[in-house]
JSON list of C-alpha atoms in Angstrom, two decimals:
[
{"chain": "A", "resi": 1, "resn": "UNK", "atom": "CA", "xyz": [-53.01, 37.32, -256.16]},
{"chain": "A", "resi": 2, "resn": "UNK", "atom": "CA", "xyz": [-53.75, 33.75, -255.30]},
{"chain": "A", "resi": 3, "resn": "UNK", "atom": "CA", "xyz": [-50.62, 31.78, -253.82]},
{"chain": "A", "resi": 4, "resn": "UNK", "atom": "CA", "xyz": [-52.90, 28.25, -252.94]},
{"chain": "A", "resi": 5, "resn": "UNK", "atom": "CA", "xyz": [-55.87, 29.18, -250.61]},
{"chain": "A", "resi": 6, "resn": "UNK", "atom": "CA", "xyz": [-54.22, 31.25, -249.20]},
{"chain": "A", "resi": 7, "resn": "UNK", "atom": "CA", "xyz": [-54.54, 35.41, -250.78]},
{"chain": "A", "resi": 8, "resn": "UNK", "atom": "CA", "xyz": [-51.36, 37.49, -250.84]},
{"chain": "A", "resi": 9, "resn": "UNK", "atom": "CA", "xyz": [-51.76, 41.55, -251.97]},
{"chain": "A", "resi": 10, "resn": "UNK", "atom": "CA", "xyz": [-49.10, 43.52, -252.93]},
{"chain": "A", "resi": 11, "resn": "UNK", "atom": "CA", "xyz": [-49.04, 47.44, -252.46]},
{"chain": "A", "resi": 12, "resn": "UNK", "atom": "CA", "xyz": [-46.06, 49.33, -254.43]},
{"chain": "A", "resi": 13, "resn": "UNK", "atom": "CA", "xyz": [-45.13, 52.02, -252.26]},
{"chain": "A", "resi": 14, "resn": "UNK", "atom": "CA", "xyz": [-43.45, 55.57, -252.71]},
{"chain": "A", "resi": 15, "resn": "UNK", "atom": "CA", "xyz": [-40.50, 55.06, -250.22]},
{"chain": "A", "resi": 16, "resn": "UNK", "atom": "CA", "xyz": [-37.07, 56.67, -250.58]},
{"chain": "A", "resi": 17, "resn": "UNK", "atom": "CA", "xyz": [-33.55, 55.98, -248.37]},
{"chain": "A", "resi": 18, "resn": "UNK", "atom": "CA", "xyz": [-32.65, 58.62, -246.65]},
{"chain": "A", "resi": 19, "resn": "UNK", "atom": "CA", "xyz": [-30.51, 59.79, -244.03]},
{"chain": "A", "resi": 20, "resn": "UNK", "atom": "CA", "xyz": [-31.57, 62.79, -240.94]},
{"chain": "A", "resi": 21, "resn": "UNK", "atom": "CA", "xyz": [-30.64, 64.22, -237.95]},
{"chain": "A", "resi": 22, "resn": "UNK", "atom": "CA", "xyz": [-33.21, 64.30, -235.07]},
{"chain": "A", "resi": 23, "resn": "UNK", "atom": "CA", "xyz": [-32.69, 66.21, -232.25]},
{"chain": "A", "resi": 24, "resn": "UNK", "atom": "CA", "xyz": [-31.27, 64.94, -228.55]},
{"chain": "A", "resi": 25, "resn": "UNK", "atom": "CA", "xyz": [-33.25, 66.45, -224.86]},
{"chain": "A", "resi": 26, "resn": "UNK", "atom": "CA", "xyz": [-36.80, 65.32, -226.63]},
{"chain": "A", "resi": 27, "resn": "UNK", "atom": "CA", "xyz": [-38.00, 61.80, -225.84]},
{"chain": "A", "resi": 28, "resn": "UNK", "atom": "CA", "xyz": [-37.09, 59.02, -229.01]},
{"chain": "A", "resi": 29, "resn": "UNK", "atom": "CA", "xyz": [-40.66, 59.09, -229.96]},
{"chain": "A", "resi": 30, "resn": "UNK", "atom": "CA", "xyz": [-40.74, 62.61, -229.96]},
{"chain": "A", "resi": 31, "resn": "UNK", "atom": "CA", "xyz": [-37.80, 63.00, -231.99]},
{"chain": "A", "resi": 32, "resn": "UNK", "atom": "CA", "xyz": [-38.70, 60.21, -234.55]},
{"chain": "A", "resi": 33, "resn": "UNK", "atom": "CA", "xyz": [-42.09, 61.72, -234.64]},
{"chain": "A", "resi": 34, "resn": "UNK", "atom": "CA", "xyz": [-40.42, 65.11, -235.54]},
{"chain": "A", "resi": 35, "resn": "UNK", "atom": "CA", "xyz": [-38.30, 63.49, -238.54]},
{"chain": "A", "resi": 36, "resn": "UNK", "atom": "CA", "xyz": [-40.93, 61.72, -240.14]},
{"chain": "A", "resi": 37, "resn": "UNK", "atom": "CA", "xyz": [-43.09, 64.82, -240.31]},
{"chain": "A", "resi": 38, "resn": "UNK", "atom": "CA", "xyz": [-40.30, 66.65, -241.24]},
{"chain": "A", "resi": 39, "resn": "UNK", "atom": "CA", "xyz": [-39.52, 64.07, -244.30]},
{"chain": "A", "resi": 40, "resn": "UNK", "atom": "CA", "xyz": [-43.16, 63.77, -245.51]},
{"chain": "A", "resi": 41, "resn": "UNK", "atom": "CA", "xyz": [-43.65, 59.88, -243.92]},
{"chain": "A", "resi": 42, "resn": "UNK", "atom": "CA", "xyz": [-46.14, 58.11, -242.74]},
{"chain": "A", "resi": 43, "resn": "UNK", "atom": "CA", "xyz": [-43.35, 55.53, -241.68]},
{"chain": "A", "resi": 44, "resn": "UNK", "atom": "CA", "xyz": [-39.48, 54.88, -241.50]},
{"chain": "A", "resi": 45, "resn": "UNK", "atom": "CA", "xyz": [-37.53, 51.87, -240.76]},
{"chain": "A", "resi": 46, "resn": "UNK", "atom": "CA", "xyz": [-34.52, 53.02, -239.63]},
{"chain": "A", "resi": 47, "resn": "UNK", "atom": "CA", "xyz": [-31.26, 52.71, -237.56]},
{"chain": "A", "resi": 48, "resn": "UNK", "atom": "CA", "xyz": [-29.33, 54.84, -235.31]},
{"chain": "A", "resi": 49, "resn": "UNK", "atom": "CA", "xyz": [-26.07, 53.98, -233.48]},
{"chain": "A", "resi": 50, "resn": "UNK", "atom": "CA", "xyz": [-23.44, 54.49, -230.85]},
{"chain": "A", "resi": 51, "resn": "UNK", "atom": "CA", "xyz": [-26.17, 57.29, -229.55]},
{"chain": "A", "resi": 52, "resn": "UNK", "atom": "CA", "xyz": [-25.64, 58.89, -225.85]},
{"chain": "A", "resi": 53, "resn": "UNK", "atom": "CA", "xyz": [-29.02, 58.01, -224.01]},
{"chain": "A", "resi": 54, "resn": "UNK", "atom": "CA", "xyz": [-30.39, 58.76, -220.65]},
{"chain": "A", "resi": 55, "resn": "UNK", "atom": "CA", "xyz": [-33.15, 58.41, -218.43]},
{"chain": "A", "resi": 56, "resn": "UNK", "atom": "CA", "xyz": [-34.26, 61.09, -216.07]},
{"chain": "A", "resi": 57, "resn": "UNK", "atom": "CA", "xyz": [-37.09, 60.09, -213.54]},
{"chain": "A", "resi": 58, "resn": "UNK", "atom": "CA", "xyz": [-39.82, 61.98, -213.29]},
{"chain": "A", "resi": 59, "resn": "UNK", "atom": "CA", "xyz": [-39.39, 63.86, -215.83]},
{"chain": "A", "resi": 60, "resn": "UNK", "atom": "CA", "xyz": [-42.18, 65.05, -218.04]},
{"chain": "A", "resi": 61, "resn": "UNK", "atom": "CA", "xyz": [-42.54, 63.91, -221.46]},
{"chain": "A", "resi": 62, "resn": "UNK", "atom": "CA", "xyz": [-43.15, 67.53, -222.71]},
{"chain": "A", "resi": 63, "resn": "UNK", "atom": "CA", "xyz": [-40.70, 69.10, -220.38]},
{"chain": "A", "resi": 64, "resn": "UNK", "atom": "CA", "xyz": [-37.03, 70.63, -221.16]},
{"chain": "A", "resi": 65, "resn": "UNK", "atom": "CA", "xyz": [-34.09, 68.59, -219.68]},
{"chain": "A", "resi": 66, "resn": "UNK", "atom": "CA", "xyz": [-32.59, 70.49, -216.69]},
{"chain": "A", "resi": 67, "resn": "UNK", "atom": "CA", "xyz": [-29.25, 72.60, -217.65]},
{"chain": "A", "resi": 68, "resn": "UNK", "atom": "CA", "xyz": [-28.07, 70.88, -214.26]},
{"chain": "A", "resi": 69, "resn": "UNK", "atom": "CA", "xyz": [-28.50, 66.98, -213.93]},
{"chain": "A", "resi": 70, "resn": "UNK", "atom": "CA", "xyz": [-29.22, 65.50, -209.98]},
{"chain": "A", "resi": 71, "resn": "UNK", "atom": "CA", "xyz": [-30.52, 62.55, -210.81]},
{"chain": "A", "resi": 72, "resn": "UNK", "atom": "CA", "xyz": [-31.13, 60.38, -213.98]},
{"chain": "A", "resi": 73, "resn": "UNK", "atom": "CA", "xyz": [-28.81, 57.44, -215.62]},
{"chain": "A", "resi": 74, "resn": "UNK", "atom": "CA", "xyz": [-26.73, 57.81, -218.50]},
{"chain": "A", "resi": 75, "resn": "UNK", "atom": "CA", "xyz": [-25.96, 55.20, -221.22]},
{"chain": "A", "resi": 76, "resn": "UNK", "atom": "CA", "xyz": [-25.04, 54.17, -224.41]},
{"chain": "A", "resi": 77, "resn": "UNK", "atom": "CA", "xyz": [-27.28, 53.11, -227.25]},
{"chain": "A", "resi": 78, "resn": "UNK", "atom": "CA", "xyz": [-25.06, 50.51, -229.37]},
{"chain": "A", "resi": 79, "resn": "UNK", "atom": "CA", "xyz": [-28.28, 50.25, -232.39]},
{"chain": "A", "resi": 80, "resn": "UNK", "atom": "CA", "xyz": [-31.54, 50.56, -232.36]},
{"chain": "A", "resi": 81, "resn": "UNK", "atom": "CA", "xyz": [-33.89, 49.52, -235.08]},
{"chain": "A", "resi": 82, "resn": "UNK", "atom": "CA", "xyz": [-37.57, 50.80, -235.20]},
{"chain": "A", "resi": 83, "resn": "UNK", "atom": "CA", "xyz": [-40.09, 50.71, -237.80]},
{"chain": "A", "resi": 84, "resn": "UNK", "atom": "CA", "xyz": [-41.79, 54.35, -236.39]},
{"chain": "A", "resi": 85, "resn": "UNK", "atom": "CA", "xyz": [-45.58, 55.06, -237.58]},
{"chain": "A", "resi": 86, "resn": "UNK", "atom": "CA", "xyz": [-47.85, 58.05, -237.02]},
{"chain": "A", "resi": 87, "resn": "UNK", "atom": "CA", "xyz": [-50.54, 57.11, -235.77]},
{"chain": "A", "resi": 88, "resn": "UNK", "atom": "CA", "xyz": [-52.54, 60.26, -235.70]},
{"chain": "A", "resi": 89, "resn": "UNK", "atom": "CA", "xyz": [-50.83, 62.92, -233.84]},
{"chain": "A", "resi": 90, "resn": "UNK", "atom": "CA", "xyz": [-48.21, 60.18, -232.07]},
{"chain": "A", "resi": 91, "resn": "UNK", "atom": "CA", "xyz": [-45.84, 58.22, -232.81]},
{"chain": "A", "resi": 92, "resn": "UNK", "atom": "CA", "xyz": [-45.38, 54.63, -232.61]},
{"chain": "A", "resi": 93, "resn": "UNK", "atom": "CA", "xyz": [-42.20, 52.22, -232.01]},
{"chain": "A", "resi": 94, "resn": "UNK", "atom": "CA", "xyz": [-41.75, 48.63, -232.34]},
{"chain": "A", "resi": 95, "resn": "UNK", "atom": "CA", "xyz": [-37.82, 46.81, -233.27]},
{"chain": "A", "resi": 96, "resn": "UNK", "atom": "CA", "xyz": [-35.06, 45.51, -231.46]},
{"chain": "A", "resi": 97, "resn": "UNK", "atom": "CA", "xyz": [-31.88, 47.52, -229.99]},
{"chain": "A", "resi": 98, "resn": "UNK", "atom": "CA", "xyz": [-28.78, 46.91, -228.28]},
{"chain": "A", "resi": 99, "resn": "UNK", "atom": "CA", "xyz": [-27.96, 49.29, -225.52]},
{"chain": "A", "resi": 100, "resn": "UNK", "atom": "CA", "xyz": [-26.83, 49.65, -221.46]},
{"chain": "A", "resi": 101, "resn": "UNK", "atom": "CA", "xyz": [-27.07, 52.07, -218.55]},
{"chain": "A", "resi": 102, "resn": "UNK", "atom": "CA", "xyz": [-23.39, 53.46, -216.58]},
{"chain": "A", "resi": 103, "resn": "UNK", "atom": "CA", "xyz": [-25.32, 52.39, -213.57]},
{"chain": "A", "resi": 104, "resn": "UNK", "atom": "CA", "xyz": [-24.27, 49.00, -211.87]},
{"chain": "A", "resi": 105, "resn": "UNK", "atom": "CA", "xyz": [-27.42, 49.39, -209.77]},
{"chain": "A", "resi": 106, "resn": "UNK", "atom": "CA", "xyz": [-30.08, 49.27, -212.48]},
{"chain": "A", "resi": 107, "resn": "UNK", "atom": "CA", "xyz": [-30.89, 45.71, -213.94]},
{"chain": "A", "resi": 108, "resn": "UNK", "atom": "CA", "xyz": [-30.56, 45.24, -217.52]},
{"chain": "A", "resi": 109, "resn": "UNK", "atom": "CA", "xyz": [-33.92, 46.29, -219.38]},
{"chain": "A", "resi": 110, "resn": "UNK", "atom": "CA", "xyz": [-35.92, 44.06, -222.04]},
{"chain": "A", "resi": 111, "resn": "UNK", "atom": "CA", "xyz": [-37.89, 47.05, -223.39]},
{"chain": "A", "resi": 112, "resn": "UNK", "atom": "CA", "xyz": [-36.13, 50.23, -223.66]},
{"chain": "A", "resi": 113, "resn": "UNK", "atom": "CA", "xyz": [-38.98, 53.48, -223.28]},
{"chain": "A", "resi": 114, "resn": "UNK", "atom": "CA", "xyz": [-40.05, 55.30, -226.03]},
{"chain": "A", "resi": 115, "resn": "UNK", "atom": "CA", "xyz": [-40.05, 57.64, -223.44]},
{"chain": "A", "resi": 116, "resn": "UNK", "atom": "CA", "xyz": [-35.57, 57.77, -223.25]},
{"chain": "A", "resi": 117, "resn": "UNK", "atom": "CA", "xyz": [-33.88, 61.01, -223.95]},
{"chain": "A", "resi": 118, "resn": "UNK", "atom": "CA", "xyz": [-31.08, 61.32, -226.46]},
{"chain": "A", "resi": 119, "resn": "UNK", "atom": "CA", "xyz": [-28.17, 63.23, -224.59]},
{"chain": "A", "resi": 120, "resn": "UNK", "atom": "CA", "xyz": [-27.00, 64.49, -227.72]},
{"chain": "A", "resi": 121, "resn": "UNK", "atom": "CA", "xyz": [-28.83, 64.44, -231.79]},
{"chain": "A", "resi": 122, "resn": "UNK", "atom": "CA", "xyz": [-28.10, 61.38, -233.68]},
{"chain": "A", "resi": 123, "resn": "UNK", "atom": "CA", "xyz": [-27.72, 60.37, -236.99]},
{"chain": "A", "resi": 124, "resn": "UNK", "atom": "CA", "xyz": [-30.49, 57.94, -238.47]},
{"chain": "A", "resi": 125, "resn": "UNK", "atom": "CA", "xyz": [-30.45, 55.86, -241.82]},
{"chain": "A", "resi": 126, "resn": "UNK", "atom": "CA", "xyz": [-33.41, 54.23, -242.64]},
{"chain": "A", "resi": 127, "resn": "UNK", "atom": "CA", "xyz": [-36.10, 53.84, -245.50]},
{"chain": "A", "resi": 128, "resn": "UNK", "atom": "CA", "xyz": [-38.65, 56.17, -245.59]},
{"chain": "A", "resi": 129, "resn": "UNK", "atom": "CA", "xyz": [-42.73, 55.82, -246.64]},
{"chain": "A", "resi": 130, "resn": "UNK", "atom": "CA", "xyz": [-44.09, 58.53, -247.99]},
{"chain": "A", "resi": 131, "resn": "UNK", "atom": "CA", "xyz": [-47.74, 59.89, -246.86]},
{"chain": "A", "resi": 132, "resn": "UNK", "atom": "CA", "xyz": [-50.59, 59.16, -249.24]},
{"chain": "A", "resi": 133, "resn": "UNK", "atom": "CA", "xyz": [-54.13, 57.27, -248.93]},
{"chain": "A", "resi": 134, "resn": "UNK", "atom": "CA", "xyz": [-53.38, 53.91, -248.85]},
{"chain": "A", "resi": 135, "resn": "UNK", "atom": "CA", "xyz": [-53.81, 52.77, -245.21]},
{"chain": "A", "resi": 136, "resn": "UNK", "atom": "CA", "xyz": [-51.90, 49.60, -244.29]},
{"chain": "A", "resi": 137, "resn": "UNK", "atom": "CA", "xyz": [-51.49, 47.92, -240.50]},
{"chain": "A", "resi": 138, "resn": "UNK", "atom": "CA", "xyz": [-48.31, 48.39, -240.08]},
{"chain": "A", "resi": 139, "resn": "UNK", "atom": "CA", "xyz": [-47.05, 51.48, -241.95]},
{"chain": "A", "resi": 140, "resn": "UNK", "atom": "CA", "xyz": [-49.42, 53.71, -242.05]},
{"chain": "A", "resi": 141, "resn": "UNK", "atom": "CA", "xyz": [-51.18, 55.82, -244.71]},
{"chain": "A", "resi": 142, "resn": "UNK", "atom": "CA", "xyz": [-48.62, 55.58, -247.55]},
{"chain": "A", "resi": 143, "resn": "UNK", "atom": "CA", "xyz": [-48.61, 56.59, -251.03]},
{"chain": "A", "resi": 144, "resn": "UNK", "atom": "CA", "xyz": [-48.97, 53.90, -253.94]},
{"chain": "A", "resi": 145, "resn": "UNK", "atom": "CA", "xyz": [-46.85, 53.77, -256.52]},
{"chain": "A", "resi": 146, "resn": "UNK", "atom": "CA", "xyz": [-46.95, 51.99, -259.79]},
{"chain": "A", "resi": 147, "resn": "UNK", "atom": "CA", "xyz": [-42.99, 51.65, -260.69]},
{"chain": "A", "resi": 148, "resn": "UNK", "atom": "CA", "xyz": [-41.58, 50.78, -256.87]},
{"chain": "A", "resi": 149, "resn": "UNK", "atom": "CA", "xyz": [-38.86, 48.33, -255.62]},
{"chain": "A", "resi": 150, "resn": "UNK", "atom": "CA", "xyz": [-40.65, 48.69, -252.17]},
{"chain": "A", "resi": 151, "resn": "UNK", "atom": "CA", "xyz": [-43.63, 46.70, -252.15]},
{"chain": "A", "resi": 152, "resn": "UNK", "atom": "CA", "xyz": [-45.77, 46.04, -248.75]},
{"chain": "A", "resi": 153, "resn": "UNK", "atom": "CA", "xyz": [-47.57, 42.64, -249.10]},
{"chain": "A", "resi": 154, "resn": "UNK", "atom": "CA", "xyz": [-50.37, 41.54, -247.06]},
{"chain": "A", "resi": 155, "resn": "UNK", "atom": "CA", "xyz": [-52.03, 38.81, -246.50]},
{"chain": "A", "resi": 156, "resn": "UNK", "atom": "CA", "xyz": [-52.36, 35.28, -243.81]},
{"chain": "A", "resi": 157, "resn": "UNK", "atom": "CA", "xyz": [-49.66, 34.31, -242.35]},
{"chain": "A", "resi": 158, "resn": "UNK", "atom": "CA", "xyz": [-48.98, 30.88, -243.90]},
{"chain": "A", "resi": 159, "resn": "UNK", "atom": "CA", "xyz": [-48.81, 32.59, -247.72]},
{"chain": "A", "resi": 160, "resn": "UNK", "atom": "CA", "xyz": [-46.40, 34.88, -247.10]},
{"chain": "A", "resi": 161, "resn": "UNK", "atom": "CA", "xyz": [-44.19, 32.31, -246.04]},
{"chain": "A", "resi": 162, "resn": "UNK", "atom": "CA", "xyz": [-43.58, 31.33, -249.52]},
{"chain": "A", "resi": 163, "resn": "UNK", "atom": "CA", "xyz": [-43.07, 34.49, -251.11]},
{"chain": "A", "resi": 164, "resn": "UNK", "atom": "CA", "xyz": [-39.97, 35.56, -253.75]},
{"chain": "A", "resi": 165, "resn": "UNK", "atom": "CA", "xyz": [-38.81, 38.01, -251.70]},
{"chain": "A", "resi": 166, "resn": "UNK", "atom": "CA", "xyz": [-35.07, 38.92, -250.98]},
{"chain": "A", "resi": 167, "resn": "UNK", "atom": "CA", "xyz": [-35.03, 41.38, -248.14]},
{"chain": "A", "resi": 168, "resn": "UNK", "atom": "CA", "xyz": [-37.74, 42.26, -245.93]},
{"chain": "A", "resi": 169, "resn": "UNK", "atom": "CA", "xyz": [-38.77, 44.64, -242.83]},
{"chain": "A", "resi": 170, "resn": "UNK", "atom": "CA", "xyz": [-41.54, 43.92, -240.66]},
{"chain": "A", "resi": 171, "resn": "UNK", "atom": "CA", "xyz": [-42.59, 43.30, -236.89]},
{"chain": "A", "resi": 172, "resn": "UNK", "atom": "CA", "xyz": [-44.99, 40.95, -235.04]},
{"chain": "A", "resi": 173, "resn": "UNK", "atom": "CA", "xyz": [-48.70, 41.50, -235.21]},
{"chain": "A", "resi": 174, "resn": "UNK", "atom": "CA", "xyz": [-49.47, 43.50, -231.75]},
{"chain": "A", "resi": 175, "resn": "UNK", "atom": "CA", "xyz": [-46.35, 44.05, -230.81]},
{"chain": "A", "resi": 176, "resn": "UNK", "atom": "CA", "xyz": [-45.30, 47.90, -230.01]},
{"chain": "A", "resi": 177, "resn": "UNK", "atom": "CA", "xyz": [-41.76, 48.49, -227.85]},
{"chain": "A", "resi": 178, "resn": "UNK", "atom": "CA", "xyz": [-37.94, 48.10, -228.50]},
{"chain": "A", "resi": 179, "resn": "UNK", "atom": "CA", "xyz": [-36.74, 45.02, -227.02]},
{"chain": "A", "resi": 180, "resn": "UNK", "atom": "CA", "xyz": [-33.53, 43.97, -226.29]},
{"chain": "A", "resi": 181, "resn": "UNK", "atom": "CA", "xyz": [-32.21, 41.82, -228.95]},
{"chain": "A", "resi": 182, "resn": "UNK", "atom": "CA", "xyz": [-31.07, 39.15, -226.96]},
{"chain": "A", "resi": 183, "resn": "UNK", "atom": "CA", "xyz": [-34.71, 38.35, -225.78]},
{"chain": "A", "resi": 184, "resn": "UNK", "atom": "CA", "xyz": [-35.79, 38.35, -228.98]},
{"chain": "A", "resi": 185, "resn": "UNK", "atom": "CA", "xyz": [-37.59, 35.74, -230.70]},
{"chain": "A", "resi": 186, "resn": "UNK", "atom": "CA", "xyz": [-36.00, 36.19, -233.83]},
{"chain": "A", "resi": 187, "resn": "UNK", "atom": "CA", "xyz": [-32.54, 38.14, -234.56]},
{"chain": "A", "resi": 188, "resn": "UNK", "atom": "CA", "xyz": [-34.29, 41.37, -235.35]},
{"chain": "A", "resi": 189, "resn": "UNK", "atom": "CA", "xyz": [-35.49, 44.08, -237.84]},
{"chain": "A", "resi": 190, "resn": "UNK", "atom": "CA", "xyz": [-32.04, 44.34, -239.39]},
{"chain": "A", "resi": 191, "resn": "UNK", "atom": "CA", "xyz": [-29.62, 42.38, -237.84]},
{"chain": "A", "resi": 192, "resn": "UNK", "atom": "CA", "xyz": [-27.07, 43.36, -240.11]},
{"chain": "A", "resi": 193, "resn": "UNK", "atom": "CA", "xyz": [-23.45, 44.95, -239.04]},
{"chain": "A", "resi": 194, "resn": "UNK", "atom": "CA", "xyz": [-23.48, 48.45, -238.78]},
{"chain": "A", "resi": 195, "resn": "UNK", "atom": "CA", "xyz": [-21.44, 49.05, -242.06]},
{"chain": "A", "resi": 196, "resn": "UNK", "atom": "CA", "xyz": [-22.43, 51.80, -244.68]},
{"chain": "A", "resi": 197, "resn": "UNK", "atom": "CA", "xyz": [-25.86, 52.69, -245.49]},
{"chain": "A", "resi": 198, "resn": "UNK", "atom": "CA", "xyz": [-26.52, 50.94, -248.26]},
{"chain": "A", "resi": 199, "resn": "UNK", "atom": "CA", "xyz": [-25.38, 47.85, -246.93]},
{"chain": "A", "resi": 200, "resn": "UNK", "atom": "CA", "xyz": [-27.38, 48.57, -243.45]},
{"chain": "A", "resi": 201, "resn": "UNK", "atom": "CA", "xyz": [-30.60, 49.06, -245.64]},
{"chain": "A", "resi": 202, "resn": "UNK", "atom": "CA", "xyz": [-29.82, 46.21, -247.89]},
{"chain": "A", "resi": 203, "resn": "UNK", "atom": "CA", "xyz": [-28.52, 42.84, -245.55]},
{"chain": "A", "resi": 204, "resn": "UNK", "atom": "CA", "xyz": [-31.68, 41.75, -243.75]},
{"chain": "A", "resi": 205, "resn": "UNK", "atom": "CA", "xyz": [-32.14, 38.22, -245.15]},
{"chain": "A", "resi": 206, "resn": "UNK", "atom": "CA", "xyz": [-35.25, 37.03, -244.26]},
{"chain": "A", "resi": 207, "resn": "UNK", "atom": "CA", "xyz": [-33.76, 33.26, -244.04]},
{"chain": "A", "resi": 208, "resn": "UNK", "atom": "CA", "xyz": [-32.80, 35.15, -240.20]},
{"chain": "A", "resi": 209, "resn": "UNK", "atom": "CA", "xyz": [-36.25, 34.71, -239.28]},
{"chain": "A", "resi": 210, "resn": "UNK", "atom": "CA", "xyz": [-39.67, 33.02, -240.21]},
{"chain": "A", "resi": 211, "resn": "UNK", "atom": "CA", "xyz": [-41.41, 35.60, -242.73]},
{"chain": "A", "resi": 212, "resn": "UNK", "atom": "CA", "xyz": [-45.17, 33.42, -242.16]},
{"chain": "A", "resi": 213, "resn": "UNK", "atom": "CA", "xyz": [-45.09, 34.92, -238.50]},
{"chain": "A", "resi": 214, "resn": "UNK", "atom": "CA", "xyz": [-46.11, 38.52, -240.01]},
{"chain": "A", "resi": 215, "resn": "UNK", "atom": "CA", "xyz": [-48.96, 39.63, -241.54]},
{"chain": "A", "resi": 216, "resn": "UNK", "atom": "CA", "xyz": [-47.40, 42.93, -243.06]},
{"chain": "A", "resi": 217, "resn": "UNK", "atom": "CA", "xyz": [-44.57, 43.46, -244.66]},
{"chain": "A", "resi": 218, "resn": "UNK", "atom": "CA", "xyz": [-41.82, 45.86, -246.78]},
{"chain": "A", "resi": 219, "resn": "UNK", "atom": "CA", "xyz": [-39.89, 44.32, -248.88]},
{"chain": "A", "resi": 220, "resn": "UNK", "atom": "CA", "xyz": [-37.26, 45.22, -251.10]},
{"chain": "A", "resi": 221, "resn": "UNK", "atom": "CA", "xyz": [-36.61, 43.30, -254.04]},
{"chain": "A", "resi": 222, "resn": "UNK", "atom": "CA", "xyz": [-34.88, 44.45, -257.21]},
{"chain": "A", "resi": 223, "resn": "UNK", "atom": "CA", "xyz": [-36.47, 42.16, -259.62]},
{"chain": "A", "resi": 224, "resn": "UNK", "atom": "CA", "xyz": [-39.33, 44.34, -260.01]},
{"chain": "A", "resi": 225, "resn": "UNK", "atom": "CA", "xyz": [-41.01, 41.89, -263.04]},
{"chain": "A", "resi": 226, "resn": "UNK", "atom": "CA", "xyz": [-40.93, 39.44, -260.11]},
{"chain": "A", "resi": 227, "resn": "UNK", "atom": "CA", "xyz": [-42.54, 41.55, -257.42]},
{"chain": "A", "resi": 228, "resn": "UNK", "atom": "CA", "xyz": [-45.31, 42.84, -260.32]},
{"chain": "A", "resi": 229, "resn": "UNK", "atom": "CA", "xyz": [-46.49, 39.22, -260.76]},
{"chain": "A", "resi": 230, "resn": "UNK", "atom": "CA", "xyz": [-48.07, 39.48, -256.68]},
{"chain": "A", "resi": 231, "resn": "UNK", "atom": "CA", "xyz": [-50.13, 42.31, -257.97]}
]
């Protein structure tokens, strides 16, 4: 496609909603890393909320939580939302969470580790990308589908700025982390309240934010005759 001088590509991707349980004790990118190899996915954006979290110093990232705790900080996450990638035989993060320690010595975090422990396994809603051999930037290797309401499009900045699109997932070009959303830029990956899944996977207006600032994104959009003209 050719939106000006600018070239847009759209990629209809295999993705499905779904909902998991990944397991507490293992660090979040452990876990996540777990759920999308369990599920088949190269990628998930998902949420999780109202999780027990805690951080235990010196604690290997491979290593079993104690049975008896002397020293660590509990909290509470209140949402997080991560796009979560393979990238080889890891994982990576990158979104925007809500969350706090039930320590009044520790300082209030911008980045939360990919590295914090779930005290107990949570519940996560999200959309997931199936594996294929399409690689893409952001999302991995997915798996291209002819017939999709999930299109990724690609392409500079400025074009994507002035694409049909009604709801959209995506992050900033180099960015990995979860960041606190009240240093964010923009609102967030789904700034949306936590309400039922549907609606959780299905409020992101992209009016919230700037779309030209990303270079990749998902995007869900329902008028599929629409979304076929980008091909």
């Amino acid at each position: 496609m050719t939106q000006g001088k600018a070239k847009t590509r759209a990629i209809p991707v295999k993705a499905t909603r779904f909902e998991d349980i990944i397991d507490g004790y293992f660090p979040l990118q452990e876990s996540l890393r777990q759920m999308l190899n369990r599920n088949g996915f190269a990628s998930a954006c998902i949420t999780l909320t109202h999780a027990p979290i805690m951080d235990i110093p010196d604690l290997p990232p491979d290593a079993p939580v104690p049975l008896r705790l002397t020293q660590g900080i509990a909290g509470i996450a209140e949402r997080l939302d991560i796009i979560v990638t393979l990238d080889g035989l890891e994982a990576q993060l990158s979104g925007a969470g809500k969350w706090y320690w039930y320590s009044k010595e520790r300082a209030p975090s911008k980045l939360l580790s990919p590295l914090t422990r779930l005290a107990e396994p949570a519940i996560v809603q999200g959309i997931g990308l199936v594996t294929g051999g399409a690689q893409t930037k952001t999302f991995g290797k997915v798996s291209v589908r002819e017939e999709s309401t999930f299109v990724i499009l690609q392409g500079q900045r400025n074009a994507l700025g002035g694409v049909p699109h009604t709801f959209s997932w995506a992050k900033s070009p180099g960015f990995d982390g979860i960041c606190s959303a009240a240093d964010l830029r923009f609102t967030g990956l789904f700034e949306t309240p936590a309400r039922e899944f549907e609606r959780i996977l299905t409020q992101c207006q992209t009016s919230e934010r700037h779309p030209s600032e990303y270079t990749e994104i998902l995007v869900l959009n329902d008028q599929t005759k629409c979304m076929g003209s980008l091909a």
